[in-house]
Coordinates of C-alpha atoms in Angstrom, one line a residue:
Chain A
M1 CA 2.1 60.6 67.1
E2 CA 0.9 57.0 67.2
S3 CA -2.3 56.3 65.6
K4 CA -4.8 53.6 66.5
N5 CA -4.5 50.4 64.4
V6 CA -7.6 50.1 62.3
I7 CA -8.3 46.4 61.5
L8 CA -11.1 45.2 59.2
L9 CA -11.8 41.4 59.8
V10 CA -13.7 39.7 56.9
D11 CA -15.0 36.3 58.2
D12 CA -18.2 34.5 58.1
D13 CA -17.3 32.5 61.3
E14 CA -18.4 34.1 64.4
L15 CA -16.0 32.0 66.6
D16 CA -13.1 33.4 64.4
V17 CA -14.4 36.9 65.1
I18 CA -14.7 36.3 68.8
S19 CA -11.1 34.7 68.7
V20 CA -9.7 37.8 67.0
Q21 CA -11.5 40.1 69.5
R22 CA -10.3 38.1 72.5
S23 CA -6.7 38.1 71.1
L24 CA -6.6 41.8 70.5
K25 CA -8.1 42.4 74.0
K26 CA -4.9 40.4 75.3
L27 CA -2.4 42.3 73.3
D28 CA -1.5 45.6 74.8
S29 CA -2.2 47.6 71.7
E30 CA -4.5 50.4 70.6
Y31 CA -6.9 49.3 67.9
E32 CA -10.1 49.6 66.2
L33 CA -11.9 46.6 65.0
F34 CA -14.4 46.3 62.3
T35 CA -15.9 43.0 61.2
A36 CA -17.8 42.0 58.0
Y37 CA -19.4 38.5 57.5
N38 CA -18.8 38.4 53.8
G39 CA -17.1 40.2 50.9
I40 CA -20.2 42.3 49.9
E41 CA -20.5 43.7 53.4
A42 CA -16.8 44.4 53.5
L43 CA -16.9 46.2 50.3
E44 CA -19.9 48.4 51.3
M45 CA -18.1 49.3 54.5
L46 CA -15.0 50.2 52.8
Q47 CA -16.9 52.2 50.1
K48 CA -18.6 54.1 53.0
Q49 CA -15.1 54.9 54.4
V50 CA -13.8 56.1 51.2
N51 CA -16.7 58.5 50.8
E52 CA -16.1 59.8 54.3
G53 CA -12.4 60.2 53.7
V54 CA -9.2 58.1 53.1
H55 CA -8.1 58.3 56.9
H56 CA -10.7 56.0 57.9
L57 CA -9.5 53.1 55.7
P58 CA -8.2 50.1 57.6
D59 CA -4.5 49.5 58.2
V60 CA -4.9 45.8 57.9
I61 CA -7.6 43.6 56.4
L62 CA -7.8 39.9 57.6
L63 CA -9.4 38.1 55.1
D64 CA -11.2 34.7 55.2
L65 CA -11.5 32.9 51.9
N66 CA -14.5 30.7 52.2
M67 CA -17.5 32.9 52.6
P68 CA -21.1 33.2 51.3
K69 CA -22.2 35.7 48.7
M70 CA -18.9 37.1 47.9
N71 CA -15.8 34.9 48.8
G72 CA -12.2 36.1 49.6
I73 CA -10.7 35.8 46.2
E74 CA -13.5 37.8 44.6
F75 CA -13.3 40.5 47.4
L76 CA -9.6 40.7 46.6
R77 CA -10.0 41.0 43.0
V78 CA -12.5 43.8 43.5
I79 CA -10.3 45.8 45.8
R80 CA -7.1 45.4 43.7
A81 CA -9.1 46.8 40.8
D82 CA -10.3 49.9 42.7
E83 CA -8.0 53.0 42.5
N84 CA -8.9 54.0 46.2
L85 CA -8.6 50.5 47.6
K86 CA -5.7 48.8 45.8
H87 CA -3.0 49.7 48.2
L88 CA -4.6 48.1 51.3
K89 CA -2.6 45.6 53.1
V90 CA -4.3 42.2 53.2
F91 CA -3.5 39.2 55.3
V92 CA -5.3 35.9 54.2
M93 CA -6.5 33.8 57.1
T94 CA -8.2 30.6 56.0
T95 CA -8.5 27.0 56.7
S96 CA -7.8 26.1 52.9
G97 CA -4.6 24.5 52.5
E98 CA -5.2 24.4 48.7
E99 CA -1.9 25.5 46.8
A100 CA -4.2 27.1 44.0
D101 CA -5.9 29.5 46.6
R102 CA -2.5 30.6 47.9
K103 CA -1.3 31.1 44.2
T104 CA -4.2 33.2 43.1
T105 CA -4.2 35.4 46.2
E106 CA -0.5 35.9 45.9
Q107 CA -0.9 36.9 42.3
L108 CA -3.5 39.5 43.3
G109 CA -1.2 40.8 46.0
I110 CA -1.1 39.9 49.6
S111 CA 1.1 40.6 52.6
G112 CA 0.6 37.1 54.1
Y113 CA -1.1 33.8 53.8
L114 CA -2.1 32.3 57.2
I115 CA -3.5 28.8 57.3
K116 CA -5.8 28.7 60.6
P117 CA -4.7 25.6 62.6
L118 CA -7.2 22.8 62.6
N119 CA -5.4 20.8 65.4
F120 CA -6.7 20.7 69.0
N121 CA -4.0 18.7 70.5
N122 CA -3.7 19.7 74.1
N123 CA -0.2 19.0 74.3
T124 CA 1.1 21.1 71.4
K125 CA 2.4 24.5 71.6
R126 CA 0.0 27.4 72.4
S127 CA 0.5 29.0 69.0
D128 CA -1.1 25.8 67.4
S129 CA -4.5 26.7 69.0
M130 CA -6.8 29.2 67.3
D131 CA -6.3 31.8 70.1
G132 CA -2.5 31.2 70.2
F133 CA -2.3 31.5 66.3
V134 CA -4.3 34.6 66.2
Q135 CA -2.3 36.3 69.0
F136 CA 0.9 35.4 67.6
H137 CA 0.2 36.6 64.2
L138 CA -1.6 39.8 65.1
R139 CA 1.3 40.8 67.3
K140 CA 3.6 40.4 64.2
I141 CA 1.1 42.2 61.9
L142 CA 0.7 45.1 64.1
A143 CA 4.4 45.4 64.9
S144 CA 5.2 45.4 61.3
K145 CA 2.7 48.3 61.1
H146 CA 4.7 50.2 63.7
L147 CA 7.9 49.7 61.8
Q148 CA 6.8 51.5 58.9
Chain B
M1 CA -14.1 -9.5 -0.4
K2 CA -13.7 -12.2 2.2
L3 CA -10.3 -13.4 3.0
A4 CA -11.2 -16.9 2.3
T5 CA -12.5 -16.0 -1.1
Q6 CA -9.2 -14.2 -1.8
I7 CA -7.1 -17.0 -0.8
F8 CA -9.4 -19.5 -2.6
L9 CA -9.0 -17.3 -5.8
G10 CA -5.2 -17.2 -5.4
F11 CA -5.0 -21.0 -5.0
S12 CA -7.5 -21.5 -8.0
V13 CA -5.5 -19.4 -10.3
V14 CA -2.5 -21.4 -9.4
I15 CA -4.2 -24.7 -9.7
G16 CA -5.7 -23.6 -13.1
I17 CA -2.2 -22.7 -14.5
S18 CA -0.9 -26.1 -13.3
L19 CA -3.8 -27.8 -14.9
T20 CA -3.4 -26.0 -18.2
D21 CA 0.4 -26.8 -18.1
S22 CA -0.2 -30.5 -17.6
Y23 CA -2.7 -30.5 -20.5
V24 CA -0.3 -28.8 -22.8
N25 CA 2.6 -30.9 -21.8
Y26 CA 0.4 -34.0 -22.3
N27 CA -0.5 -32.9 -25.8
L28 CA 3.1 -31.9 -26.6
S29 CA 4.4 -35.2 -25.5
Q30 CA 1.8 -37.0 -27.7
K31 CA 3.2 -35.2 -30.4
V32 CA 6.8 -36.0 -29.5
N33 CA 6.0 -39.6 -29.2
R34 CA 4.3 -39.5 -32.6
N35 CA 7.1 -37.8 -34.0
T36 CA 9.6 -40.3 -32.4
D37 CA 7.5 -43.1 -34.0
Y38 CA 7.6 -41.5 -37.4
V39 CA 11.4 -41.1 -37.1
A40 CA 11.8 -44.8 -35.9
K41 CA 9.5 -46.0 -38.7
S42 CA 11.5 -44.0 -41.3
E43 CA 14.7 -45.4 -40.0
T44 CA 13.1 -49.2 -40.3
I45 CA 12.0 -48.2 -43.9
I46 CA 15.6 -47.0 -44.8
R47 CA 17.2 -50.2 -43.2
N48 CA 14.6 -52.5 -45.0
S49 CA 15.2 -50.6 -48.2
S50 CA 18.9 -51.2 -47.9
R51 CA 18.5 -54.9 -47.1
L52 CA 16.1 -55.3 -50.0
H53 CA 18.4 -53.5 -52.3
K54 CA 21.4 -55.6 -51.1
S55 CA 19.3 -58.9 -51.5
I56 CA 18.3 -58.0 -55.1
I57 CA 21.9 -57.2 -56.0
E58 CA 23.2 -60.5 -54.4
M59 CA 20.6 -62.4 -56.4
Q60 CA 21.7 -60.7 -59.5
S61 CA 25.4 -61.6 -58.8
A62 CA 24.5 -65.2 -58.1
F63 CA 22.7 -65.2 -61.3
R64 CA 25.8 -63.8 -63.2
G65 CA 28.0 -66.1 -61.4
F66 CA 26.1 -69.1 -62.4
L67 CA 25.9 -68.1 -65.9
L68 CA 29.6 -67.4 -66.1
T69 CA 31.1 -70.6 -64.1
D70 CA 28.1 -72.9 -64.3
D71 CA 28.8 -73.5 -60.7
K72 CA 25.6 -74.7 -59.2
A73 CA 26.6 -73.3 -55.8
F74 CA 25.6 -69.8 -57.1
L75 CA 22.0 -71.1 -57.7
D76 CA 21.7 -71.7 -53.9
S77 CA 22.3 -68.1 -53.3
Y78 CA 20.0 -67.2 -56.1
H79 CA 17.1 -69.3 -54.8
E80 CA 17.7 -67.9 -51.3
G81 CA 17.1 -64.4 -52.7
G82 CA 13.9 -65.6 -54.6
R83 CA 12.7 -66.9 -51.2
V84 CA 13.5 -63.7 -49.0
I85 CA 12.9 -60.9 -51.3
P86 CA 9.1 -61.3 -51.5
K87 CA 9.0 -61.3 -47.7
L88 CA 10.8 -58.2 -47.6
F89 CA 8.6 -56.6 -50.3
I90 CA 5.5 -57.4 -48.2
E91 CA 7.0 -56.1 -45.0
Q92 CA 8.2 -52.9 -46.7
R93 CA 4.9 -52.5 -48.2
S94 CA 3.1 -52.6 -45.0
L95 CA 5.4 -49.7 -43.7
L96 CA 4.3 -47.5 -46.6
L97 CA 0.7 -47.5 -46.2
N98 CA 0.6 -43.9 -45.5
S99 CA 3.1 -42.7 -48.1
A100 CA 1.6 -43.3 -51.6
S101 CA 4.6 -42.0 -53.7
Q102 CA 7.1 -44.3 -51.7
A103 CA 4.6 -47.1 -52.0
A104 CA 4.3 -46.5 -55.9
K105 CA 8.2 -46.5 -56.2
L106 CA 8.3 -49.8 -54.3
D107 CA 5.5 -51.3 -56.5
T108 CA 7.5 -50.4 -59.6
I109 CA 10.6 -52.0 -58.1
T110 CA 8.5 -55.2 -57.3
K111 CA 7.2 -55.1 -60.9
L112 CA 10.9 -54.6 -62.4
H113 CA 12.1 -57.4 -60.2
Q114 CA 9.5 -59.8 -61.3
E115 CA 10.4 -59.0 -64.9
W116 CA 13.9 -59.7 -64.1
I117 CA 13.0 -63.0 -62.2
I118 CA 11.2 -64.1 -65.5
Y119 CA 14.3 -63.1 -67.6
S120 CA 16.8 -64.9 -65.3
N121 CA 14.8 -67.8 -64.7
K122 CA 14.5 -68.4 -68.4
L123 CA 18.2 -68.0 -68.9
I124 CA 19.2 -70.2 -65.9
E125 CA 16.9 -73.1 -67.2
A126 CA 18.4 -72.6 -70.7
K127 CA 21.9 -72.8 -69.2
K128 CA 21.0 -75.8 -67.2
S129 CA 19.7 -77.8 -70.4
V130 CA 22.5 -76.3 -72.6
K131 CA 23.6 -79.8 -73.5
I132 CA 20.1 -80.9 -74.5
N133 CA 19.2 -77.7 -76.3
P134 CA 22.1 -75.4 -76.9
S135 CA 20.4 -73.3 -79.3
L136 CA 17.9 -71.9 -76.9
Y137 CA 20.5 -70.9 -74.5
V138 CA 22.5 -69.1 -77.3
D139 CA 19.4 -67.6 -78.5
L140 CA 18.7 -66.2 -75.1
F141 CA 22.2 -65.2 -74.6
E142 CA 22.6 -63.5 -77.7
N143 CA 19.2 -61.8 -77.7
K144 CA 18.7 -61.0 -74.1
L145 CA 22.0 -61.0 -72.2
R146 CA 24.1 -59.5 -74.9
K147 CA 21.6 -56.8 -75.4
Q148 CA 21.7 -56.1 -71.6
V149 CA 18.1 -56.6 -70.9
G150 CA 18.8 -57.7 -67.4
K151 CA 21.2 -55.1 -66.9
K152 CA 18.9 -52.3 -67.9
I153 CA 16.1 -53.6 -65.6
N154 CA 18.6 -53.8 -62.9
D155 CA 19.9 -50.3 -63.6
R156 CA 16.4 -49.1 -63.3
I157 CA 15.8 -50.9 -60.1
S158 CA 18.9 -49.3 -58.7
L159 CA 17.9 -45.8 -59.9
I160 CA 14.5 -46.2 -58.2
F161 CA 16.0 -47.4 -54.9
R162 CA 18.3 -44.5 -54.9
A163 CA 15.3 -42.1 -55.6
F164 CA 13.4 -44.0 -52.9
D165 CA 16.2 -43.6 -50.3
R166 CA 16.7 -40.0 -51.1
A167 CA 13.1 -39.3 -50.5
E168 CA 13.1 -41.4 -47.2
Y169 CA 16.1 -39.7 -46.0
R170 CA 14.3 -36.3 -46.6
L171 CA 11.3 -37.6 -44.7
R172 CA 13.3 -38.8 -42.0
E173 CA 15.0 -35.4 -41.6
S174 CA 11.9 -33.5 -41.6
R175 CA 10.4 -35.7 -39.0
R176 CA 13.6 -35.5 -36.9
D177 CA 13.3 -31.7 -37.2
A178 CA 9.6 -31.9 -36.2
L179 CA 10.6 -34.1 -33.3
N180 CA 13.2 -31.7 -32.1
H181 CA 10.9 -28.7 -32.5
S182 CA 8.2 -30.5 -30.6
V183 CA 10.7 -31.4 -27.7
E184 CA 11.9 -27.8 -27.8
R185 CA 8.4 -26.6 -27.5
T186 CA 7.5 -28.7 -24.8
R187 CA 10.6 -27.5 -22.7
T188 CA 9.7 -23.9 -23.6
Y189 CA 6.1 -24.3 -22.6
S190 CA 7.1 -26.1 -19.3
V191 CA 9.4 -23.2 -18.5
I192 CA 6.9 -20.6 -19.0
F193 CA 4.2 -22.2 -17.1
L194 CA 6.4 -23.1 -14.3
A195 CA 7.6 -19.4 -14.3
L196 CA 3.9 -18.3 -14.3
T197 CA 2.8 -20.7 -11.4
V198 CA 5.6 -19.6 -9.3
F199 CA 5.2 -15.9 -10.0
I200 CA 1.4 -15.9 -9.4
G201 CA 1.7 -18.3 -6.4
V202 CA 4.2 -16.1 -4.8
L203 CA 2.4 -12.8 -5.6
S204 CA -0.9 -14.0 -4.2
T205 CA 0.9 -15.4 -1.2
V206 CA 2.7 -12.1 -0.5
Y207 CA -0.5 -10.1 -1.0
I208 CA -2.5 -12.2 1.4
V209 CA 0.2 -12.5 4.0
R210 CA 0.8 -8.8 3.8
L211 CA -3.0 -8.1 4.0
I212 CA -3.5 -10.3 7.0
T213 CA 0.0 -9.1 8.6
R214 CA -1.1 -5.3 8.3
R215 CA -4.6 -6.0 9.5
I216 CA -3.3 -8.0 12.4
A217 CA -0.7 -5.4 13.2
L218 CA -3.3 -2.8 13.5
M219 CA -5.3 -4.9 16.0
V220 CA -2.1 -5.7 18.0
N221 CA -1.4 -2.1 18.1
L222 CA -4.8 -1.2 19.2
A223 CA -4.6 -4.0 21.9
D224 CA -1.2 -2.5 23.0
N225 CA -2.7 1.0 23.3
I226 CA -5.6 -0.4 25.3
S227 CA -3.0 -1.9 27.7
K228 CA -1.4 1.5 27.9
G229 CA -4.8 3.0 28.7
E230 CA -5.2 4.7 25.2
F231 CA -8.7 3.7 24.0
A232 CA -8.4 4.3 20.3
V233 CA -10.2 2.6 17.7
V234 CA -8.9 1.0 14.4
K235 CA -10.6 2.0 11.0
D236 CA -11.5 -0.9 9.0
D237 CA -13.3 -0.3 5.6
K238 CA -12.8 -4.0 4.5
N239 CA -15.5 -6.5 4.9
D240 CA -14.1 -9.9 5.8
E241 CA -13.5 -12.3 8.7
L242 CA -10.9 -9.9 10.4
T243 CA -13.4 -7.0 10.2
S244 CA -15.5 -8.6 12.9
L245 CA -12.4 -9.0 15.1
S246 CA -11.7 -5.3 14.7
V247 CA -15.3 -4.5 15.4
S248 CA -15.3 -6.5 18.5
L249 CA -11.9 -5.0 19.5
N250 CA -13.3 -1.4 18.8
S251 CA -16.4 -2.0 20.9
M252 CA -14.3 -3.4 23.6
S253 CA -12.1 -0.4 23.4
E254 CA -15.0 1.9 23.6
T255 CA -16.6 0.1 26.5
L256 CA -13.4 -0.1 28.4
D257 CA -12.8 3.7 27.7
K258 CA -16.3 4.6 28.8
N259 CA -16.0 2.4 32.0
I260 CA -12.7 3.6 33.0
K261 CA -13.7 7.2 32.5
E262 CA -16.8 6.6 34.5
L263 CA -14.6 4.8 37.2
E264 CA -12.2 7.5 37.2
K265 CA -14.8 10.1 37.7
R266 CA -16.4 8.2 40.5
N267 CA -13.2 7.7 42.1
K268 CA -12.5 11.3 41.9
E269 CA -15.8 12.3 43.3
L270 CA -15.4 10.0 46.2
N271 CA -11.9 11.3 47.0
Q272 CA -13.2 14.7 46.8
F273 CA -16.2 13.9 48.9
A274 CA -14.0 12.3 51.5
Y275 CA -11.8 15.3 51.5
V276 CA -14.4 17.9 51.7
V277 CA -16.4 15.9 54.3
S278 CA -13.4 15.5 56.6
H279 CA -12.3 19.2 56.1
D280 CA -15.6 20.5 56.9
L281 CA -16.1 18.3 59.9
K282 CA -13.0 20.0 61.5
A283 CA -14.5 23.4 61.7
P284 CA -17.2 22.7 64.2
I285 CA -15.1 20.8 66.4
R286 CA -12.4 23.5 66.3
G287 CA -15.3 25.8 67.3
I288 CA -16.3 23.5 70.3
Y289 CA -12.6 23.2 71.3
N290 CA -12.3 27.0 71.2
V291 CA -15.5 27.7 73.2
T292 CA -14.4 25.2 75.8
Q293 CA -11.1 27.1 76.2
W294 CA -12.7 30.3 76.4
I295 CA -15.2 29.0 79.1
E296 CA -12.3 27.6 81.1
E297 CA -10.3 30.7 80.6
D298 CA -13.1 33.1 81.6
L299 CA -14.5 31.2 84.5
G300 CA -11.0 30.5 85.9
N301 CA -11.3 29.3 89.5
E302 CA -15.1 29.5 89.6
V303 CA -15.4 26.0 88.1
S304 CA -16.2 23.2 90.5
P305 CA -14.0 20.2 90.2
Q306 CA -16.7 18.1 88.9
M307 CA -17.3 20.7 86.2
R308 CA -13.6 20.7 85.3
N309 CA -13.7 17.0 85.0
Y310 CA -16.6 17.2 82.5
L311 CA -14.7 20.2 80.6
N312 CA -11.7 17.9 80.5
I313 CA -13.5 15.1 78.9
I314 CA -14.3 17.4 75.8
P315 CA -10.7 17.9 74.6
D316 CA -10.3 14.0 74.9
R317 CA -13.3 13.3 72.7
I318 CA -12.3 16.1 70.3
K319 CA -8.7 14.5 70.0
R320 CA -10.5 11.3 69.0
M321 CA -12.6 13.0 66.6
E322 CA -9.6 14.8 65.2
D323 CA -7.7 11.5 64.9
L324 CA -10.7 10.0 62.9
I325 CA -10.8 13.0 60.7
H326 CA -7.1 12.9 60.2
G327 CA -7.3 9.2 59.5
L328 CA -10.1 9.8 56.9
L329 CA -8.2 12.7 55.4
D330 CA -5.0 10.5 55.0
Y331 CA -7.2 7.6 53.6
A332 CA -8.7 9.8 51.0
R333 CA -5.2 11.3 50.2
I334 CA -3.5 8.1 49.3
S335 CA -5.1 7.9 45.8
R336 CA -5.7 11.6 45.5
E337 CA -2.1 12.7 45.6
K338 CA 1.1 11.1 44.1
P339 CA 4.0 11.7 46.4
L340 CA 7.5 12.6 45.4
R341 CA 10.0 9.6 45.0
E342 CA 13.2 10.1 46.7
K343 CA 16.1 8.1 48.2
V344 CA 15.0 6.6 51.5
D345 CA 17.3 5.0 54.0
V346 CA 14.8 2.7 55.7
N347 CA 16.9 2.3 58.7
T348 CA 17.0 6.2 59.3
L349 CA 13.4 6.2 58.5
V350 CA 12.4 3.7 61.2
K351 CA 14.7 5.2 63.8
D352 CA 13.1 8.7 63.3
I353 CA 9.7 7.2 63.5
A354 CA 10.6 5.4 66.7
E355 CA 11.8 8.4 68.2
L356 CA 8.6 10.0 67.8
I357 CA 6.3 7.2 68.6
I358 CA 7.8 4.6 71.0
P359 CA 8.1 5.1 74.9
E360 CA 11.5 5.0 76.4
D361 CA 11.0 1.5 77.9
F362 CA 10.3 0.1 74.5
K363 CA 13.1 -1.8 72.5
I364 CA 13.4 -1.7 68.7
Q365 CA 15.8 -3.8 66.7
T366 CA 16.2 -3.6 63.0
F367 CA 18.1 -6.1 60.7
G368 CA 19.2 -5.6 57.1
L369 CA 17.1 -2.7 56.2
P370 CA 17.6 -1.4 52.8
V371 CA 18.2 2.0 51.0
L372 CA 15.8 2.5 48.0
I373 CA 14.1 5.1 46.0
T374 CA 10.5 5.3 46.5
E375 CA 7.6 7.4 47.7
K376 CA 9.0 8.2 50.9
I377 CA 5.8 9.6 52.6
R378 CA 3.8 6.4 51.9
L379 CA 6.5 3.9 53.3
E380 CA 6.7 6.3 56.2
Q381 CA 3.1 6.1 56.8
V382 CA 3.0 2.4 56.6
F383 CA 5.9 2.1 59.2
S384 CA 4.6 4.7 61.4
N385 CA 1.2 3.1 61.7
L386 CA 2.5 -0.4 62.1
I387 CA 4.9 0.7 64.8
S388 CA 2.3 2.8 66.6
N389 CA 0.0 -0.2 66.5
A390 CA 2.8 -2.3 68.1
V391 CA 3.0 0.3 70.9
K392 CA -0.8 0.8 71.3
Y393 CA -1.3 -3.1 71.5
S394 CA 1.6 -3.9 73.9
K395 CA 1.2 -5.9 77.1
S396 CA 1.1 -3.7 80.1
D397 CA 3.3 -6.1 82.2
V398 CA 6.0 -6.9 79.7
A399 CA 8.7 -4.5 78.3
G400 CA 7.7 -3.9 74.7
E401 CA 9.9 -5.1 71.8
I402 CA 9.7 -4.6 68.3
V403 CA 12.0 -6.3 65.6
I404 CA 11.9 -5.3 62.0
R405 CA 13.6 -7.3 59.4
C406 CA 13.8 -7.2 55.6
R407 CA 14.7 -9.8 52.8
E408 CA 14.5 -9.6 49.1
V409 CA 11.9 -11.5 47.1
N410 CA 12.3 -11.1 43.3
Q411 CA 11.3 -7.4 42.5
F412 CA 10.2 -6.7 46.1
Y413 CA 11.4 -6.2 49.6
E414 CA 9.6 -8.1 52.3
F415 CA 9.5 -6.3 55.5
S416 CA 8.4 -8.0 58.8
I417 CA 7.5 -6.2 61.9
R418 CA 7.4 -8.5 65.0
D419 CA 6.1 -7.4 68.3
N420 CA 5.6 -9.0 71.8
G421 CA 2.2 -7.4 72.2
I422 CA -1.2 -8.9 73.1
G423 CA -1.6 -10.5 69.7
I424 CA -4.7 -11.0 67.6
E425 CA -7.1 -13.8 67.4
P426 CA -6.9 -15.7 63.9
Q427 CA -10.6 -15.0 63.0
F428 CA -9.8 -11.3 63.1
H429 CA -6.8 -11.5 60.9
S430 CA -8.4 -10.3 57.8
K431 CA -10.8 -8.0 59.5
I432 CA -8.2 -5.6 61.1
F433 CA -7.4 -4.2 57.6
E434 CA -10.9 -3.1 56.9
I435 CA -11.8 0.5 57.7
F436 CA -13.3 1.5 61.2
Q437 CA -12.4 -2.1 62.4
T438 CA -10.9 -1.9 65.7
L439 CA -10.7 -4.7 68.3
R440 CA -10.8 -2.3 71.2
E441 CA -13.8 -0.8 72.9
K442 CA -15.1 2.4 71.6
N443 CA -13.8 4.8 74.3
A444 CA -10.3 3.8 74.0
K445 CA -8.8 6.9 72.6
E446 CA -5.9 5.6 70.7
S447 CA -7.8 3.4 68.5
T448 CA -9.7 4.7 65.3
G449 CA -9.7 1.9 63.1
I450 CA -8.1 3.6 60.2
G451 CA -4.5 3.0 60.6
L452 CA -4.4 -0.5 59.2
A453 CA -7.0 0.5 56.4
I454 CA -4.5 3.3 55.5
V455 CA -1.6 0.8 55.4
K456 CA -3.6 -1.6 53.5
K457 CA -4.6 1.0 50.9
I458 CA -1.0 2.3 50.4
I459 CA 0.2 -1.2 49.9
D460 CA -2.6 -2.0 47.5
D461 CA -1.7 1.1 45.4
Q462 CA 1.7 -0.2 45.2
H463 CA 0.4 -3.7 43.9
C464 CA 1.9 -5.4 47.0
T465 CA 0.6 -7.4 49.7
I466 CA 0.3 -7.4 53.5
G467 CA -0.6 -10.0 56.0
V468 CA -0.5 -10.7 59.7
E469 CA 0.7 -13.9 61.6
S470 CA -0.5 -13.8 65.1
E471 CA -1.9 -15.6 68.0
L472 CA -3.8 -14.2 71.1
G473 CA -1.1 -13.4 73.8
K474 CA 1.9 -14.3 71.7
G475 CA 2.6 -11.0 69.8
S476 CA 2.0 -10.1 66.0
T477 CA 4.2 -10.2 63.0
F478 CA 3.0 -7.9 60.1
V479 CA 4.6 -8.9 56.9
F480 CA 4.4 -6.7 53.8
T481 CA 6.1 -6.4 50.4
W482 CA 7.4 -3.2 48.8
P483 CA 8.6 -2.5 45.3
K484 CA 12.4 -2.1 44.9
H485 CA 11.9 0.5 42.2

């Protein structure tokens, strides 16, 4: 039986949240999207789900790095140290092109590091725009989930 | 101790020794002269003594000859002796003023000789008047001559002369020894003083030269380090003229160190600032762009043509903003990042850029472009900015043409990029390299005013130069140098 994809989006930028929502709507896929605007909020959400039962934990976490209160790297460090959460699949989705950020997150354990496009050139391919980017990668992420 | 004092001391010691040497040598030479005089005087005395003795003997011979032969010729020789001998006595006596024993001997000889003269004169007179008074002569002859009175006197004279000569010979020998000794001593002292002077002179020179050389070497080392960017200080516990130089050098080093650190910090902050600003500027525009797209998507055909027109302006302006931000990012990155050095075939590089940037009706020609090892990205940025400028500022009614040449100038390649575009008025030639300076009106979308600023900064970073030759309407030629290595 195919279960619904449960996605947790941790991003403080409302536009990114909307973009993900719109992209998911366009993809012909069953999903459930939770959103948190920073690391603390996301942790609380996960903790609540752990208390209710492991089945409700997200299949995929899309994690922004630059966030207030608790940033992506701190969040990743906390869940990797938590027995109940350390297996979670995390994709980093950030505007940071800093090599140090990529290294740190890869050492903590991630399934992918996606740099959000910052180009708005009308002439370039669709996948270079934010919506195109999100759709392209979400399709891949969700497909990899099905293949398991 | 001050260096001047040390040098002065060294020289003083050397000069002091030389002076002492001269003084001692002077004294010794006086002694040598004195001894030489003594020896010479002694020799004169001996010579005089033998002359005197000879004259006395000759006089005695003449006396005997006259008595025996009665030949008056002997008397000439006798009287000659009587004239000469007193003079010789006086001369000899004057040479013996300092020698009492020798003078006493001479005085005895003088006395004996006078005794003999009285005796001989009597006999000669008697012999001359022998015909008148023969008994006197016979008496004298029998009582004096026969009894060898004269001979005894003469024997005593000879004896004293021998003693005199022996004593004088001994004196002469001892004086000659003294002379040799003093000459020897003068020679020894001279050698010792010369050796001492040379030794101390060389020693103090070596000491001072080494001292100065070591100190200067330390400072040269410091200056070298400063030129390499290491701002160390030299330790100097001496207190002399060079100390003030090292103190100045140290303070220079410290000031430079402080200023350069400060400058590096400022530069880093500035680059960081530019990077963060341009990076953060992108996020809101990205939002605006997304929202515009969503509006277009969601409204679809409900949008009026006028509204669509407005909506189309937004991406254009966003594109311009993006170009500006990219330009700023690139500009900030030039000093922030040090790109990889790799082998670059400039011909290929230019062709690749041309393929991306220039339209089909544009013609591009290259002559003698080299292959070199350099920071590829930077050279690429220079060429792509200059070529895209040539395209942007081409004449609309003439087919575009770009000619790129290269020639070697010492350690550099000199590239020139000539176009047949609209050209630049001479008063703007230096202005175009300043950031945000564009000669086009603000709404022209291609022109951000950063491209040439980037080119200029890259070329400045390579310690090279760029310039432009152009006249309005007659195209432009950008000429820049680039290091061969």
